[in-house]
Tab-separated table of N, CA and C in Angstrom:
chain	number	residue	atom	x	y	z
A	15	MET	N	0.836	-1.153	-0.007
A	15	MET	CA	0.001	-0.002	0.001
A	15	MET	C	0.893	1.231	0.001
A	16	LEU	N	0.523	2.207	-0.796
A	16	LEU	CA	1.206	3.482	-0.839
A	16	LEU	C	0.262	4.569	-0.349
A	17	LYS	N	0.773	5.515	0.364
A	17	LYS	CA	-0.027	6.592	0.933
A	17	LYS	C	-0.467	7.586	-0.117
A	18	ILE	N	-1.709	8.049	-0.021
A	18	ILE	CA	-2.238	9.105	-0.862
A	18	ILE	C	-2.600	10.285	0.058
A	19	THR	N	-2.186	11.485	-0.329
A	19	THR	CA	-2.476	12.663	0.461
A	19	THR	C	-3.037	13.775	-0.423
A	20	SER	N	-3.787	14.686	0.161
A	20	SER	CA	-4.287	15.824	-0.599
A	20	SER	C	-3.390	17.049	-0.409
A	21	GLN	N	-2.398	16.942	0.465
A	21	GLN	CA	-1.446	18.049	0.674
A	21	GLN	C	-0.558	18.196	-0.553
A	22	ASP	N	-0.312	19.411	-0.993
A	22	ASP	CA	0.499	19.671	-2.166
A	22	ASP	C	1.921	19.170	-1.959
A	23	LYS	N	2.340	18.253	-2.807
A	23	LYS	CA	3.716	17.712	-2.712
A	23	LYS	C	4.478	17.971	-4.006
A	24	SER	N	4.093	18.976	-4.768
A	24	SER	CA	4.745	19.256	-6.055
A	24	SER	C	6.212	19.553	-5.933
A	25	ARG	N	6.658	19.982	-4.778
A	25	ARG	CA	8.081	20.283	-4.622
A	25	ARG	C	8.920	19.042	-4.327
A	26	PHE	N	8.272	17.859	-4.304
A	26	PHE	CA	8.974	16.601	-4.059
A	26	PHE	C	8.714	15.619	-5.200
A	27	PRO	N	9.126	15.936	-6.437
A	27	PRO	CA	8.777	15.098	-7.602
A	27	PRO	C	9.370	13.683	-7.577
A	28	ARG	N	10.437	13.481	-6.830
A	28	ARG	CA	11.046	12.117	-6.763
A	28	ARG	C	10.317	11.244	-5.757
A	29	GLN	N	9.633	11.853	-4.787
A	29	GLN	CA	8.946	11.093	-3.755
A	29	GLN	C	7.442	10.989	-3.959
A	30	TYR	N	6.867	11.914	-4.722
A	30	TYR	CA	5.411	11.950	-4.908
A	30	TYR	C	5.065	12.105	-6.365
A	31	ARG	N	3.907	11.583	-6.731
A	31	ARG	CA	3.408	11.676	-8.114
A	31	ARG	C	1.984	12.258	-8.046
A	32	ALA	N	1.703	13.214	-8.894
A	32	ALA	CA	0.342	13.766	-8.962
A	32	ALA	C	-0.601	12.662	-9.418
A	33	LEU	N	-1.784	12.652	-8.822
A	33	LEU	CA	-2.749	11.599	-9.081
A	33	LEU	C	-4.141	12.198	-9.065
A	34	ARG	N	-4.881	11.989	-10.123
A	34	ARG	CA	-6.258	12.424	-10.160
A	34	ARG	C	-7.130	11.177	-10.058
A	35	LEU	N	-7.919	11.095	-9.009
A	35	LEU	CA	-8.682	9.890	-8.759
A	35	LEU	C	-10.075	9.974	-9.348
A	36	PRO	N	-10.606	8.866	-9.892
A	36	PRO	CA	-11.937	8.856	-10.451
A	36	PRO	C	-12.966	9.219	-9.381
A	37	GLY	N	-13.935	10.004	-9.739
A	37	GLY	CA	-15.013	10.358	-8.823
A	37	GLY	C	-14.674	11.449	-7.851
A	38	GLU	N	-13.461	11.910	-7.830
A	38	GLU	CA	-13.098	13.024	-6.948
A	38	GLU	C	-13.616	14.310	-7.565
A	39	ASP	N	-13.593	15.361	-6.814
A	39	ASP	CA	-14.162	16.648	-7.261
A	39	ASP	C	-13.160	17.526	-8.009
A	40	GLY	N	-12.124	16.912	-8.579
A	40	GLY	CA	-11.126	17.687	-9.344
A	40	GLY	C	-9.940	18.118	-8.559
A	41	ARG	N	-9.952	17.896	-7.234
A	41	ARG	CA	-8.786	18.252	-6.425
A	41	ARG	C	-7.620	17.313	-6.776
A	42	GLN	N	-6.424	17.837	-6.639
A	42	GLN	CA	-5.220	17.075	-6.911
A	42	GLN	C	-4.864	16.237	-5.689
A	43	SER	N	-4.554	14.978	-5.892
A	43	SER	CA	-4.043	14.121	-4.830
A	43	SER	C	-2.615	13.744	-5.195
A	44	TRP	N	-1.876	13.251	-4.213
A	44	TRP	CA	-0.455	12.930	-4.399
A	44	TRP	C	-0.201	11.525	-3.871
A	45	LEU	N	0.422	10.700	-4.690
A	45	LEU	CA	0.779	9.327	-4.350
A	45	LEU	C	2.224	9.313	-3.879
A	46	GLN	N	2.458	8.839	-2.653
A	46	GLN	CA	3.821	8.719	-2.147
A	46	GLN	C	4.457	7.462	-2.758
A	47	LEU	N	5.558	7.660	-3.500
A	47	LEU	CA	6.142	6.573	-4.249
A	47	LEU	C	7.108	5.702	-3.432
A	48	GLU	N	7.509	6.160	-2.289
A	48	GLU	CA	8.473	5.408	-1.472
A	48	GLU	C	7.792	4.875	-0.222
A	49	GLY	N	8.377	3.793	0.318
A	49	GLY	CA	7.914	3.264	1.588
A	49	GLY	C	6.624	2.466	1.521
A	50	PRO	N	6.505	1.506	0.581
A	50	PRO	CA	5.272	0.718	0.578
A	50	PRO	C	5.109	-0.061	1.879
A	51	ARG	N	3.853	-0.244	2.277
A	51	ARG	CA	3.529	-0.967	3.510
A	51	ARG	C	2.582	-2.120	3.192
A	52	ARG	N	2.699	-3.197	3.934
A	52	ARG	CA	1.744	-4.309	3.802
A	52	ARG	C	0.669	-4.132	4.870
A	53	ILE	N	-0.582	-4.120	4.414
A	53	ILE	CA	-1.691	-4.050	5.359
A	53	ILE	C	-2.798	-4.970	4.859
A	54	GLY	N	-3.617	-5.401	5.775
A	54	GLY	CA	-4.762	-6.259	5.395
A	54	GLY	C	-5.871	-5.469	4.770
A	55	TYR	N	-6.661	-6.105	3.939
A	55	TYR	CA	-7.766	-5.419	3.236
A	55	TYR	C	-8.741	-4.815	4.244
A	56	ASP	N	-8.942	-5.472	5.368
A	56	ASP	CA	-9.899	-4.968	6.358
A	56	ASP	C	-9.456	-3.665	7.020
A	57	ALA	N	-8.219	-3.238	6.784
A	57	ALA	CA	-7.728	-1.961	7.337
A	57	ALA	C	-8.142	-0.765	6.492
A	58	PHE	N	-8.665	-1.007	5.298
A	58	PHE	CA	-9.104	0.101	4.426
A	58	PHE	C	-10.413	0.653	4.930
A	59	ARG	N	-10.448	1.972	5.168
A	59	ARG	CA	-11.669	2.600	5.611
A	59	ARG	C	-12.577	2.965	4.447
A	60	ARG	N	-11.978	3.356	3.339
A	60	ARG	CA	-12.775	3.850	2.232
A	60	ARG	C	-12.074	3.533	0.912
A	61	PRO	N	-12.314	2.358	0.361
A	61	PRO	CA	-11.701	2.084	-0.971
A	61	PRO	C	-12.168	3.120	-1.970
A	62	VAL	N	-11.240	3.685	-2.719
A	62	VAL	CA	-11.547	4.758	-3.648
A	62	VAL	C	-11.825	4.218	-5.047
A	63	GLY	N	-11.104	3.177	-5.454
A	63	GLY	CA	-11.312	2.626	-6.789
A	63	GLY	C	-10.032	2.097	-7.366
A	64	VAL	N	-10.055	1.894	-8.645
A	64	VAL	CA	-8.931	1.339	-9.382
A	64	VAL	C	-7.889	2.426	-9.642
A	65	SER	N	-6.619	2.080	-9.496
A	65	SER	CA	-5.577	3.082	-9.742
A	65	SER	C	-5.462	3.353	-11.245
A	66	PRO	N	-5.157	4.585	-11.616
A	66	PRO	CA	-4.943	4.878	-13.030
A	66	PRO	C	-3.737	4.064	-13.557
A	67	GLY	N	-3.866	3.558	-14.784
A	67	GLY	CA	-2.842	2.675	-15.338
A	67	GLY	C	-1.436	3.250	-15.347
A	68	ASP	N	-1.310	4.514	-15.684
A	68	ASP	CA	0.036	5.107	-15.742
A	68	ASP	C	0.671	5.179	-14.354
A	69	ALA	N	-0.112	5.451	-13.335
A	69	ALA	CA	0.400	5.457	-11.968
A	69	ALA	C	0.831	4.067	-11.537
A	70	TRP	N	-0.029	3.049	-11.869
A	70	TRP	CA	0.329	1.678	-11.519
A	70	TRP	C	1.602	1.253	-12.227
A	71	ASP	N	1.747	1.608	-13.485
A	71	ASP	CA	2.958	1.226	-14.239
A	71	ASP	C	4.213	1.801	-13.578
A	72	GLU	N	4.149	3.049	-13.138
A	72	GLU	CA	5.310	3.684	-12.503
A	72	GLU	C	5.620	3.006	-11.154
A	73	VAL	N	4.609	2.730	-10.363
A	73	VAL	CA	4.799	2.073	-9.066
A	73	VAL	C	5.365	0.669	-9.261
A	74	SER	N	4.827	-0.085	-10.208
A	74	SER	CA	5.276	-1.459	-10.406
A	74	SER	C	6.741	-1.501	-10.870
A	75	ARG	N	7.135	-0.555	-11.719
A	75	ARG	CA	8.556	-0.490	-12.144
A	75	ARG	C	9.449	-0.145	-10.955
A	76	ARG	N	9.042	0.847	-10.195
A	76	ARG	CA	9.852	1.318	-9.071
A	76	ARG	C	10.048	0.253	-7.999
A	77	HIS	N	9.003	-0.527	-7.734
A	77	HIS	CA	9.033	-1.486	-6.619
A	77	HIS	C	9.143	-2.936	-7.088
A	78	GLY	N	9.293	-3.164	-8.391
A	78	GLY	CA	9.449	-4.524	-8.888
A	78	GLY	C	8.233	-5.393	-8.691
A	79	VAL	N	7.065	-4.806	-8.803
A	79	VAL	CA	5.807	-5.540	-8.662
A	79	VAL	C	5.344	-5.903	-10.058
A	80	ALA	N	5.198	-7.199	-10.289
A	80	ALA	CA	4.747	-7.649	-11.620
A	80	ALA	C	3.523	-8.513	-11.461
A	81	GLY	N	2.580	-8.353	-12.384
A	81	GLY	CA	1.422	-9.219	-12.411
A	81	GLY	C	0.325	-8.908	-11.452
A	82	ALA	N	0.531	-7.932	-10.556
A	82	ALA	CA	-0.538	-7.600	-9.626
A	82	ALA	C	-1.549	-6.729	-10.343
A	83	GLY	N	-2.800	-6.815	-9.927
A	83	GLY	CA	-3.872	-6.049	-10.545
A	83	GLY	C	-3.809	-4.576	-10.220
A	84	ARG	N	-4.483	-3.777	-10.980
A	84	ARG	CA	-4.541	-2.334	-10.752
A	84	ARG	C	-5.572	-2.044	-9.726
């Protein structure tokens, strides 16, 4: 799991990636690219949806994740 925040992280382009989530009201969100954590599905309070393909591609390359779903 990677953290998503609504705080502007544009000054940290190596650590965060801009992310626009489906169904959101147009606000910019930021995906933290470093420090993935393992958590159980039951720990999710509010599943947002499927990750955008380009974001998943970048994360999978960076962390060596292959074959996992978006």
